[in-house]
mmCIF file with all atom_site columns, C-alpha atoms in Angstrom:
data_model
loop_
_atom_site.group_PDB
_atom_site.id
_atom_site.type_symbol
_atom_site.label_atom_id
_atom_site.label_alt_id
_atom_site.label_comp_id
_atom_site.label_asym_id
_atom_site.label_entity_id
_atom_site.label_seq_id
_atom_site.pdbx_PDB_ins_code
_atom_site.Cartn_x
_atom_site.Cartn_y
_atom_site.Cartn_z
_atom_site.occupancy
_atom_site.B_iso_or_equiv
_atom_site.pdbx_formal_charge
_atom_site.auth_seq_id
_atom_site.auth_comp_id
_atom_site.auth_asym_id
_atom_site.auth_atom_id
_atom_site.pdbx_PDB_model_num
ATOM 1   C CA . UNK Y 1 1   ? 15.582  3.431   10.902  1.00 0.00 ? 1   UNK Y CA 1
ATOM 2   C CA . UNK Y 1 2   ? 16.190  2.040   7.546   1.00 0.00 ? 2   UNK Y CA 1
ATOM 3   C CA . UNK Y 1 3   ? 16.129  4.523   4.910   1.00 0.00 ? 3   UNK Y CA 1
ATOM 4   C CA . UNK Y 1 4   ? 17.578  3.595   0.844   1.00 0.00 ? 4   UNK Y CA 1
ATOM 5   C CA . UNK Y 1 5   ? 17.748  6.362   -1.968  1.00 0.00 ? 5   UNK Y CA 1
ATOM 6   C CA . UNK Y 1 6   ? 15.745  5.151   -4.688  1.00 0.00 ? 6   UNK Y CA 1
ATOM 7   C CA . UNK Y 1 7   ? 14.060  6.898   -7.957  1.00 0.00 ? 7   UNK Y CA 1
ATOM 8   C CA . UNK Y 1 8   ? 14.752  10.132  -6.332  1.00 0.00 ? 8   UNK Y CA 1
ATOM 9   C CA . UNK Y 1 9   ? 13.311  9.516   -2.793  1.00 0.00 ? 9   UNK Y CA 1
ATOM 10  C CA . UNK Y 1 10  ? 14.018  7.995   0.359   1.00 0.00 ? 10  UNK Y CA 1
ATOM 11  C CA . UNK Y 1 11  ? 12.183  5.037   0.805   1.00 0.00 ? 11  UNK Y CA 1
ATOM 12  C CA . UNK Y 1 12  ? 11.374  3.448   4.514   1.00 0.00 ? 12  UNK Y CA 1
ATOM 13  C CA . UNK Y 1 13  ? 11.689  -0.484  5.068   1.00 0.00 ? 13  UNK Y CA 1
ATOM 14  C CA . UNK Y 1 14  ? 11.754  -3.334  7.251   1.00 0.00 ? 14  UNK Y CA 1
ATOM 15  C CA . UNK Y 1 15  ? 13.049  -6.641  7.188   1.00 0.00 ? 15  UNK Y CA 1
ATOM 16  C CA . UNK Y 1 16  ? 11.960  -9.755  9.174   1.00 0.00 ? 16  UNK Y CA 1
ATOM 17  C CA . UNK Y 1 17  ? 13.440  -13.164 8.829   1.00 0.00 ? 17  UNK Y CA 1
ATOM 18  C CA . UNK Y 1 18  ? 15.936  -14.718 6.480   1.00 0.00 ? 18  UNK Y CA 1
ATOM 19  C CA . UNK Y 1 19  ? 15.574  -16.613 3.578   1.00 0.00 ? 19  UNK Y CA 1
ATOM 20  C CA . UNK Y 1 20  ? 14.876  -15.954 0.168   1.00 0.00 ? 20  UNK Y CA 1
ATOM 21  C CA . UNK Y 1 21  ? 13.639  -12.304 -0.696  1.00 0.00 ? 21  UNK Y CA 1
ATOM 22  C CA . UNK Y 1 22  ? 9.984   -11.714 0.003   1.00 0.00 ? 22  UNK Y CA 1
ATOM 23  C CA . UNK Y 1 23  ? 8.969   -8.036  -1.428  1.00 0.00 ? 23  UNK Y CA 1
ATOM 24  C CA . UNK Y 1 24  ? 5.726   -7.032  0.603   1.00 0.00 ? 24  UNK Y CA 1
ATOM 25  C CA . UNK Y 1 25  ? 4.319   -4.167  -1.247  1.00 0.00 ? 25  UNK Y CA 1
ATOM 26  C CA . UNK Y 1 26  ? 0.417   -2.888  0.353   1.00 0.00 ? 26  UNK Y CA 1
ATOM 27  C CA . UNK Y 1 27  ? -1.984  -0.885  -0.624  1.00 0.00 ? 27  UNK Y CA 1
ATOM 28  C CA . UNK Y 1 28  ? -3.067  2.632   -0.970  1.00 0.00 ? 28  UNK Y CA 1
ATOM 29  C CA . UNK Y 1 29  ? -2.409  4.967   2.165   1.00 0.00 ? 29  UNK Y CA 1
ATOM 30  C CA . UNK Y 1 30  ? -0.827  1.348   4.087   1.00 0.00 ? 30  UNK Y CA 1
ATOM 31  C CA . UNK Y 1 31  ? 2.204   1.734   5.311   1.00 0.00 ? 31  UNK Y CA 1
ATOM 32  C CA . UNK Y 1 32  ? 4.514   -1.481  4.767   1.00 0.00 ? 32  UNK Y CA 1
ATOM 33  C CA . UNK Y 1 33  ? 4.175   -2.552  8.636   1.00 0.00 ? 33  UNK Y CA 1
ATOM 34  C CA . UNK Y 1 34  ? 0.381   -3.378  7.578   1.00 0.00 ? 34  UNK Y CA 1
ATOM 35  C CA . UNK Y 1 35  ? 1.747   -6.607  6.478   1.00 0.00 ? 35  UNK Y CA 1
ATOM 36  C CA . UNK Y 1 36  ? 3.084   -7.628  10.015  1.00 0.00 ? 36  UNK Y CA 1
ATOM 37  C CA . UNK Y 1 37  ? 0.839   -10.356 10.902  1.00 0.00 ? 37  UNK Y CA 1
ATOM 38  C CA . UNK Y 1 38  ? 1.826   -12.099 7.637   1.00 0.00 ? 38  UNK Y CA 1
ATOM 39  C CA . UNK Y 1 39  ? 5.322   -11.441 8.249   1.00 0.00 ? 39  UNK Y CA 1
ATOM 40  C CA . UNK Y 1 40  ? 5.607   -13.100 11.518  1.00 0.00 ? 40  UNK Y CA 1
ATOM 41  C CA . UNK Y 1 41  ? 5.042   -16.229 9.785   1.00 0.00 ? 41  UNK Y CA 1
ATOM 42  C CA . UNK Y 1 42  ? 6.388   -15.916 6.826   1.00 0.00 ? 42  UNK Y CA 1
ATOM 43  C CA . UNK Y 1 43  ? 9.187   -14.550 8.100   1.00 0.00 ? 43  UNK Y CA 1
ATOM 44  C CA . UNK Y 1 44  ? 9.950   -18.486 8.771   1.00 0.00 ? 44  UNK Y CA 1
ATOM 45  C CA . UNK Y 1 45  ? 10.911  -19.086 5.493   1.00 0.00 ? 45  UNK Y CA 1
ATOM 46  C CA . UNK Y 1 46  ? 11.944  -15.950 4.050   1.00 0.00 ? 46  UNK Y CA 1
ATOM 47  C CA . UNK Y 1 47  ? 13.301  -12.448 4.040   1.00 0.00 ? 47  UNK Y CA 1
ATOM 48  C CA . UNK Y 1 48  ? 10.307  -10.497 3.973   1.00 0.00 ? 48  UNK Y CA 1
ATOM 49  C CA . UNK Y 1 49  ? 10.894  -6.782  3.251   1.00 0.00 ? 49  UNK Y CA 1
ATOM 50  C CA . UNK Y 1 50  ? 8.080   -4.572  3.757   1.00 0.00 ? 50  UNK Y CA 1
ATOM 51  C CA . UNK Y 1 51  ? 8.643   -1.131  2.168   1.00 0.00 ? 51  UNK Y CA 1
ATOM 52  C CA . UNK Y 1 52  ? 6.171   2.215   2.631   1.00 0.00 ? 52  UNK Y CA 1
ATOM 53  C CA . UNK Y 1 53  ? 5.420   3.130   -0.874  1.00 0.00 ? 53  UNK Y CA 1
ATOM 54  C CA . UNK Y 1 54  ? 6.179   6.547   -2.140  1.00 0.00 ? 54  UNK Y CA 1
ATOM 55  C CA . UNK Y 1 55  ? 3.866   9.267   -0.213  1.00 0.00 ? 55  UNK Y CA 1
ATOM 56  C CA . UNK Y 1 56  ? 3.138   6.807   2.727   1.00 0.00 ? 56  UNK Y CA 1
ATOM 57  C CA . UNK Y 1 57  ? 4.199   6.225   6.466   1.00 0.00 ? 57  UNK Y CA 1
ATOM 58  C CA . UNK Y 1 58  ? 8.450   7.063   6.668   1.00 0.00 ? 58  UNK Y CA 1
ATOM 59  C CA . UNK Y 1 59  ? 9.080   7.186   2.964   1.00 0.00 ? 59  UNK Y CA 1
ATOM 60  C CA . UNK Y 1 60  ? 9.212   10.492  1.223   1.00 0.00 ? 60  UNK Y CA 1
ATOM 61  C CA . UNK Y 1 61  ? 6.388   12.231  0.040   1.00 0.00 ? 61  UNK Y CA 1
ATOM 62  C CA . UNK Y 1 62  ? 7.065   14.784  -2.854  1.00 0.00 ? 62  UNK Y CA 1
ATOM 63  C CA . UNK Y 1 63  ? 4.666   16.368  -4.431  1.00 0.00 ? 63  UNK Y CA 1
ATOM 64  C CA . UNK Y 1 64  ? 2.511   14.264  -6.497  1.00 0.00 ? 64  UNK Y CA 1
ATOM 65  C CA . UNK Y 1 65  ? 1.123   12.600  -8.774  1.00 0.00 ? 65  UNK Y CA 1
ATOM 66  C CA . UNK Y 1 66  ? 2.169   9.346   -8.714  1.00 0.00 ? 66  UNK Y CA 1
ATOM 67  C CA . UNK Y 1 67  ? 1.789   6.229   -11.010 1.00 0.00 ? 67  UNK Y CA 1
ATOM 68  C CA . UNK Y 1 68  ? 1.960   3.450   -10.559 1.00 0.00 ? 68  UNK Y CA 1
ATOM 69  C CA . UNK Y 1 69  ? 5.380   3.010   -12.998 1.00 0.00 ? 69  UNK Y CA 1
ATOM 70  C CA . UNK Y 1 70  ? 7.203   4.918   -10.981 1.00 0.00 ? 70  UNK Y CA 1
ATOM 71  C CA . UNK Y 1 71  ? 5.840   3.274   -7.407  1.00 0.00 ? 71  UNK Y CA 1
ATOM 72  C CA . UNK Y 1 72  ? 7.243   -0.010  -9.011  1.00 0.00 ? 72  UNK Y CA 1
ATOM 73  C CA . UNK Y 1 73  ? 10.759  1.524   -10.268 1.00 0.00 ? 73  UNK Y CA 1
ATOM 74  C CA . UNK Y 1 74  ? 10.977  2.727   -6.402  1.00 0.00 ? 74  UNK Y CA 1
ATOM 75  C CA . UNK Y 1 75  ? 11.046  -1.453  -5.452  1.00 0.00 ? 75  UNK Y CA 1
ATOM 76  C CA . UNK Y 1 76  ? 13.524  -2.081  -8.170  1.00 0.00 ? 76  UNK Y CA 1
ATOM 77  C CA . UNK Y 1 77  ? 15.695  0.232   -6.590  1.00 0.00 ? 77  UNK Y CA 1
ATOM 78  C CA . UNK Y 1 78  ? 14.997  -0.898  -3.089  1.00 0.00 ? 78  UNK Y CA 1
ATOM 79  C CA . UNK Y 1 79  ? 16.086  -4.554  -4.447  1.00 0.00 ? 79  UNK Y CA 1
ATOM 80  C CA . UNK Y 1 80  ? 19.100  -3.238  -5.827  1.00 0.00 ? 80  UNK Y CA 1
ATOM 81  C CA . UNK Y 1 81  ? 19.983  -1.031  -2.953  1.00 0.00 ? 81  UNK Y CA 1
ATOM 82  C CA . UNK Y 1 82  ? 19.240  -4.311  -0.690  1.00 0.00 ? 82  UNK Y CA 1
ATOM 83  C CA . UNK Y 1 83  ? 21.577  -6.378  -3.105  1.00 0.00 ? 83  UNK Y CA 1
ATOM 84  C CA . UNK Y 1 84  ? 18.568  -8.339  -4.293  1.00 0.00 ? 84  UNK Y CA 1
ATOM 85  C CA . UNK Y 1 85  ? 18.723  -9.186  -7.341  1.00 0.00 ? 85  UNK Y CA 1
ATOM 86  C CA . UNK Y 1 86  ? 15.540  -11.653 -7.779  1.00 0.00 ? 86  UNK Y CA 1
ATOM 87  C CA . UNK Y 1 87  ? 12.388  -12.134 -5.188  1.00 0.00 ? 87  UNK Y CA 1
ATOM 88  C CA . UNK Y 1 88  ? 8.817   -13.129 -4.880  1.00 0.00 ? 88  UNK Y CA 1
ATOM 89  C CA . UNK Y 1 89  ? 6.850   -10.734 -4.804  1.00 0.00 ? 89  UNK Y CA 1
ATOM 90  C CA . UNK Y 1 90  ? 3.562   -10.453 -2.677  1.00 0.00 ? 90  UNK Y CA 1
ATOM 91  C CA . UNK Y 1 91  ? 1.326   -6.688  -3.329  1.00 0.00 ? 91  UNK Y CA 1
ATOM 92  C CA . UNK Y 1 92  ? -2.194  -6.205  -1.662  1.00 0.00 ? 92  UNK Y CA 1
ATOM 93  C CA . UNK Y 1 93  ? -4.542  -3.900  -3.765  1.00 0.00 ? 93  UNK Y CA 1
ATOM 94  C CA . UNK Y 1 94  ? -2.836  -0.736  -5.064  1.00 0.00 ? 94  UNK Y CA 1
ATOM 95  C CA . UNK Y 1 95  ? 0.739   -3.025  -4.002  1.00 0.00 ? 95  UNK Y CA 1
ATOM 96  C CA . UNK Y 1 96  ? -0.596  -5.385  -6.297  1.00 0.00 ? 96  UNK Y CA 1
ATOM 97  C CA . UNK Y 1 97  ? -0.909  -3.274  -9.311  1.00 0.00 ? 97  UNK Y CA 1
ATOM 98  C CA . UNK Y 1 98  ? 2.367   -1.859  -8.400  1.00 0.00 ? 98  UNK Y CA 1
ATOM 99  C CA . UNK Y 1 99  ? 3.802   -5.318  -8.297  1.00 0.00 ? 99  UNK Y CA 1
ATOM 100 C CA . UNK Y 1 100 ? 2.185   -6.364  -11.704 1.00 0.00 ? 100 UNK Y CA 1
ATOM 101 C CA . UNK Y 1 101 ? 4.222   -3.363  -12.906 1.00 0.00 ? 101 UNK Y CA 1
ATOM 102 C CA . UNK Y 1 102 ? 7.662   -4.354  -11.481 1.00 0.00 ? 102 UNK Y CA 1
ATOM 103 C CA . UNK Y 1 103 ? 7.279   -7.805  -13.396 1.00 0.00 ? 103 UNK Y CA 1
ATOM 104 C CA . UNK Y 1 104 ? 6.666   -5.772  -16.561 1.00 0.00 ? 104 UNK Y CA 1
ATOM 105 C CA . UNK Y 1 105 ? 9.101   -3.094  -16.163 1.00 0.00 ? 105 UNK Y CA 1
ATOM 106 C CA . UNK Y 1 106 ? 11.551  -5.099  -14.335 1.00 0.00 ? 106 UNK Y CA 1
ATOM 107 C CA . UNK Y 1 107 ? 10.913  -8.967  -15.355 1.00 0.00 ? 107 UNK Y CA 1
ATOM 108 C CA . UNK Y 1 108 ? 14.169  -9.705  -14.398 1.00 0.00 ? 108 UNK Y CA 1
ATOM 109 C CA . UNK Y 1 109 ? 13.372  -8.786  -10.725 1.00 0.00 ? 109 UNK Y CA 1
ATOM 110 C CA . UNK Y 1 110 ? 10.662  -10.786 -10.038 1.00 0.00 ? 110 UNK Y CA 1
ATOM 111 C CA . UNK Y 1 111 ? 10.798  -15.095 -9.607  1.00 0.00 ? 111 UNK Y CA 1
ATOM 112 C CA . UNK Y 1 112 ? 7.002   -15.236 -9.215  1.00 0.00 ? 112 UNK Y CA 1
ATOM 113 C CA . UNK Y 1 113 ? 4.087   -12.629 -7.376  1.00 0.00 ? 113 UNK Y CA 1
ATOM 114 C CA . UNK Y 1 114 ? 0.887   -12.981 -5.248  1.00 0.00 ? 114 UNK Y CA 1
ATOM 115 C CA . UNK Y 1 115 ? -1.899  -10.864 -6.371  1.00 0.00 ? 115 UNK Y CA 1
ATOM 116 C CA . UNK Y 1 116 ? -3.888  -9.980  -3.758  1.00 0.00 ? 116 UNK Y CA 1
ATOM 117 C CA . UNK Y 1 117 ? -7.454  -7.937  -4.236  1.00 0.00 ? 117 UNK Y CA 1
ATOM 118 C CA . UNK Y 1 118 ? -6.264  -6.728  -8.285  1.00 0.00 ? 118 UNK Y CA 1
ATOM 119 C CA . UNK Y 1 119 ? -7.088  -5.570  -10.950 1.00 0.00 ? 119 UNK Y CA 1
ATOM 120 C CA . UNK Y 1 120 ? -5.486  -5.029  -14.654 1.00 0.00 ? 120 UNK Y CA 1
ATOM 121 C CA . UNK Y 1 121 ? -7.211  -2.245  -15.796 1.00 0.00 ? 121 UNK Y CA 1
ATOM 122 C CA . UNK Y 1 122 ? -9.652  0.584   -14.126 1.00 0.00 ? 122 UNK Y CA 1
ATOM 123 C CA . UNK Y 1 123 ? -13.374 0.525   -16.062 1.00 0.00 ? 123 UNK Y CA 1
ATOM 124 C CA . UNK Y 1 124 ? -15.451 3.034   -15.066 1.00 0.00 ? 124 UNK Y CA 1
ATOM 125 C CA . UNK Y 1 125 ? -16.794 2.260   -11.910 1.00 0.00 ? 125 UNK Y CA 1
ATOM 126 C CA . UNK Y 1 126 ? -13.153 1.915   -10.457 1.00 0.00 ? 126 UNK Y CA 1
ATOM 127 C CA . UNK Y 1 127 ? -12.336 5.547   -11.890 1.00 0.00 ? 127 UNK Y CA 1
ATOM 128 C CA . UNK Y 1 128 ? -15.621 6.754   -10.276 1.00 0.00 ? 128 UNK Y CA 1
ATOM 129 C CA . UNK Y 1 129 ? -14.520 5.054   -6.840  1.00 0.00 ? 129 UNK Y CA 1
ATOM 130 C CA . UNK Y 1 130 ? -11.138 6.442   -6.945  1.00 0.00 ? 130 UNK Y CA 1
ATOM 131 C CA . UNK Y 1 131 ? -12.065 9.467   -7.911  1.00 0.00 ? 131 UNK Y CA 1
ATOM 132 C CA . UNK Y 1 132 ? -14.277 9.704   -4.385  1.00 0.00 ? 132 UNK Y CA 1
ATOM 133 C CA . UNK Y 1 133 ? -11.620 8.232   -2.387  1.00 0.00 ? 133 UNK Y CA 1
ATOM 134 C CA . UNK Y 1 134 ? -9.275  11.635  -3.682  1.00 0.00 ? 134 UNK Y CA 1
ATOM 135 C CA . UNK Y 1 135 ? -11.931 13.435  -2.658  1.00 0.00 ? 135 UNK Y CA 1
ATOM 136 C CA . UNK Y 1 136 ? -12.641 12.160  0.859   1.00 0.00 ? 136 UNK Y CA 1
ATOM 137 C CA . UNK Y 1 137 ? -9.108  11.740  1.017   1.00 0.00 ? 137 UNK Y CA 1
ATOM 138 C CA . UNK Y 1 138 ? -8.158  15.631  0.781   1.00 0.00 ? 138 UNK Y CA 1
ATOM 139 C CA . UNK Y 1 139 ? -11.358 16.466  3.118   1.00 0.00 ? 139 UNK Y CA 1
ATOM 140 C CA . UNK Y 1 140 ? -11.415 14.249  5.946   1.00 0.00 ? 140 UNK Y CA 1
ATOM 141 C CA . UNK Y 1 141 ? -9.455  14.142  8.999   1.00 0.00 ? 141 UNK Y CA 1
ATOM 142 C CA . UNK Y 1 142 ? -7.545  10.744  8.964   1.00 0.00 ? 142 UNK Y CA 1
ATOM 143 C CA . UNK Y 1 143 ? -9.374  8.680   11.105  1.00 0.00 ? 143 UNK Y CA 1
ATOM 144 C CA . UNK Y 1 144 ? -12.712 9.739   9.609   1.00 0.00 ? 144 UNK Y CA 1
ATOM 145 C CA . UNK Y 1 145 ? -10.473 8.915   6.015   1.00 0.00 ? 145 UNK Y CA 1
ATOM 146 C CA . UNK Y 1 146 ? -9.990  5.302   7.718   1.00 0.00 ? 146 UNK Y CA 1
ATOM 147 C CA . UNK Y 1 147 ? -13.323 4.890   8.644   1.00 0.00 ? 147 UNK Y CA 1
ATOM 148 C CA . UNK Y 1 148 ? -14.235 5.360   5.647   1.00 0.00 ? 148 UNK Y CA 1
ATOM 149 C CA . UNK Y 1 149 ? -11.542 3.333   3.955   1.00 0.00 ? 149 UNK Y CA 1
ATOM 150 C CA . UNK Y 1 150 ? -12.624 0.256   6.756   1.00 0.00 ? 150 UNK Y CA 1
ATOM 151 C CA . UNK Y 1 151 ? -16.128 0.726   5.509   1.00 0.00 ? 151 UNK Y CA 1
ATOM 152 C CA . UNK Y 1 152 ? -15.027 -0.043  2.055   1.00 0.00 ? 152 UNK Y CA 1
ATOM 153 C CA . UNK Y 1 153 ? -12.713 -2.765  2.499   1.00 0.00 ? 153 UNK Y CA 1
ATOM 154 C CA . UNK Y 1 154 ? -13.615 -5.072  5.169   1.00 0.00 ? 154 UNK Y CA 1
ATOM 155 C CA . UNK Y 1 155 ? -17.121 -7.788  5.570   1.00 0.00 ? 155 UNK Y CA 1
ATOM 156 C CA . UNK Y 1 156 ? -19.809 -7.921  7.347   1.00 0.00 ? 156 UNK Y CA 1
ATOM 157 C CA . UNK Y 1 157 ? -18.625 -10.925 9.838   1.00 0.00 ? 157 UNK Y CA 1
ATOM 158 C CA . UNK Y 1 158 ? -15.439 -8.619  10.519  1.00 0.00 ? 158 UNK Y CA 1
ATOM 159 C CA . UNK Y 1 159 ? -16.896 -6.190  11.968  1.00 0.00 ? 159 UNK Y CA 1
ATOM 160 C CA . UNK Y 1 160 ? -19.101 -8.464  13.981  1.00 0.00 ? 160 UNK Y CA 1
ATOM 161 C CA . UNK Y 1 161 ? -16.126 -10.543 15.424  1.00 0.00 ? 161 UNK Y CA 1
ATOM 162 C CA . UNK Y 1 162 ? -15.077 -8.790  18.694  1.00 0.00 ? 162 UNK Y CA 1
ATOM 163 C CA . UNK Y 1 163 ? -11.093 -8.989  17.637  1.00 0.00 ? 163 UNK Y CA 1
ATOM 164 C CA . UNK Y 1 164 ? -11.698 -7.710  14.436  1.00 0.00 ? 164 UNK Y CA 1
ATOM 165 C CA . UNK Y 1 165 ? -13.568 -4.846  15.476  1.00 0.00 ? 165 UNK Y CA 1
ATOM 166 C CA . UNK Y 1 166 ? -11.143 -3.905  18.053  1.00 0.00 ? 166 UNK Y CA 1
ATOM 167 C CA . UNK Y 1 167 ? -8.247  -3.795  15.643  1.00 0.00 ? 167 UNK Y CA 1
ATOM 168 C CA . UNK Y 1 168 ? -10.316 -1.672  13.401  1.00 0.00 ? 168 UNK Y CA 1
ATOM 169 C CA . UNK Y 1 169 ? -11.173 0.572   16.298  1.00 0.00 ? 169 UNK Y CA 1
ATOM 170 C CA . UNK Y 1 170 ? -7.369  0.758   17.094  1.00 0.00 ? 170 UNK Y CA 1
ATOM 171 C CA . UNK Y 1 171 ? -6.918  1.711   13.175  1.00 0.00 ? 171 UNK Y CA 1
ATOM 172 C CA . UNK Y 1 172 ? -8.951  5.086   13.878  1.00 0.00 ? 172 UNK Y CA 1
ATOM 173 C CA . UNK Y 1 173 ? -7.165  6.200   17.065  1.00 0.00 ? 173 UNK Y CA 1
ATOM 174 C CA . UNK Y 1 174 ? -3.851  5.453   14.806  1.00 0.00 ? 174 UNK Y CA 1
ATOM 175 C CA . UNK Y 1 175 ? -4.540  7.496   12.347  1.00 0.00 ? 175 UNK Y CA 1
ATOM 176 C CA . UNK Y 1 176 ? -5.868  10.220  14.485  1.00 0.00 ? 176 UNK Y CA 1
ATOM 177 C CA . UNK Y 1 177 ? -2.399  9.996   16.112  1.00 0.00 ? 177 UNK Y CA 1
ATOM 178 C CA . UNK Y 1 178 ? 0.489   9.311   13.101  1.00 0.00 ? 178 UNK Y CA 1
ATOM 179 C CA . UNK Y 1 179 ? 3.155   10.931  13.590  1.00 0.00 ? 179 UNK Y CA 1
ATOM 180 C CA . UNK Y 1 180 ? 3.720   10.914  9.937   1.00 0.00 ? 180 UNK Y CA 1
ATOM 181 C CA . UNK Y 1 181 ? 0.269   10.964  7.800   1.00 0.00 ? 181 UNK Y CA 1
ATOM 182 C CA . UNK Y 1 182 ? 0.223   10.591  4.164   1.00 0.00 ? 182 UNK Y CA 1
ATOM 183 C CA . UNK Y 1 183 ? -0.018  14.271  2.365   1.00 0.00 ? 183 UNK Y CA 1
ATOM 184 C CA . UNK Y 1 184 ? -3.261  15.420  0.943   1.00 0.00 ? 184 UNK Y CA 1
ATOM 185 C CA . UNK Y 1 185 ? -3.485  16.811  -2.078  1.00 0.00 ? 185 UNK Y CA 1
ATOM 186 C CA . UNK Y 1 186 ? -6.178  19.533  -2.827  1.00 0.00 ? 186 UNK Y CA 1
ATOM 187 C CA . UNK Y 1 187 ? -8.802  17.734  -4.436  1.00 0.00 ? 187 UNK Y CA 1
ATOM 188 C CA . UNK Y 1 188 ? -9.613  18.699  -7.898  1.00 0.00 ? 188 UNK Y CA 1
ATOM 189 C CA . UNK Y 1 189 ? -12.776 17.563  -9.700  1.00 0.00 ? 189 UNK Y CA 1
ATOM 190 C CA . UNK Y 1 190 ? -11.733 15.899  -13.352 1.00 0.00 ? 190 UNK Y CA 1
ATOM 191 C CA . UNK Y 1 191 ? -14.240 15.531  -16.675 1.00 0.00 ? 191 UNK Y CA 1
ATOM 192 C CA . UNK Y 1 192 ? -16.205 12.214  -16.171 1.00 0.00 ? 192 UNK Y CA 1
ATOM 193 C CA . UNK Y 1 193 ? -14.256 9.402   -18.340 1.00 0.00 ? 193 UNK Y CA 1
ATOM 194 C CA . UNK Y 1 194 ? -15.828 8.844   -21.098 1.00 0.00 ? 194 UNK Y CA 1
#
């Protein structure tokens, strides 16, 4: 299983197709092999490589916390490891804020990204949110975790199309089952922002 040292950890990937470099970088909790379906066609055209961020799936998972600087210096050392010296970059909510920080940290990295669910800054209500999602995060077990996270991030008609809903009902016995689950920290209330 592919394995590279990078900023101090061991970082999991994959690779489908050939091409030019595709960085695949999801979202919180995701492990890179969310981004499969994509990959099988995109994989057409390019090399997609679809890491697990620090903390998640096969990568390590030292003892936090993260940022988000240091989640995208982890991809600039998977590129170099790879031998990749420039890519496209495609992240998927918290993989998209990490990707928004390779191209500032490391602009040299990065011929164009795909910004998928972002944001630029948290306000308030995103602090609140995340803030609850630590919380549920350190209490639940982790398919009631992903039930909740499904609840948050999918439609209406997706849960009332039979394939969705049967993927998503998959998701739950996954997670009740991973053989490596992403570490929860004990939860610890902060001050309200101001």
């Amino acid at each position: 299983m592919p394995h590279v040292q990078t900023n101090g950890i061991n970082m999991y990937y994959e690779e489908r197709g050939t091409g030019e470099p595709l960085i695949c970088i999801m979202g919180v909790t995701a492990p890179g092999g969310v981004w499969e379906a994509h990959a099988n066609v995109w994989q057409e055209h390019f090399r997609c490589i679809l890491g697990d961020n620090r903390g998640v799936g096969m990568t390590d998972k030292p003892a936090g916390p993260y940022t988000t600087d240091m989640m995208a210096d982890d991809y600039a050392g998977l590129m170099d490891a790879l031998g990749i010296k420039k890519a496209r970059v495609v992240g998927c909510s918290l993989g998209s804020v990490i990707a928004q920080k390779l191209a500032l940290r490391h602009p040299e990295k990065v011929q164009s990204l795909i910004l998928m669910c972002t944001w630029a800054r948290q306000d308030r209500f995103g602090l609140y949110t995340w803030e609850h999602m630590m919380k549920c995060k350190a209490n639940f077990r982790p398919e009631d975790f992903m039930h909740y996270v499904q609840m948050l991030i999918f439609t209406k008609p997706w849960f009332d199309n039979d394939d969705c809903w049967n993927n998503m009902q998959q998701g739950l016995r996954d997670a009740a089952i991973n053989a490596a689950p992403q570490p929860c920290m004990p939860w610890k209330p902060r001050p309200p922002p101001p």
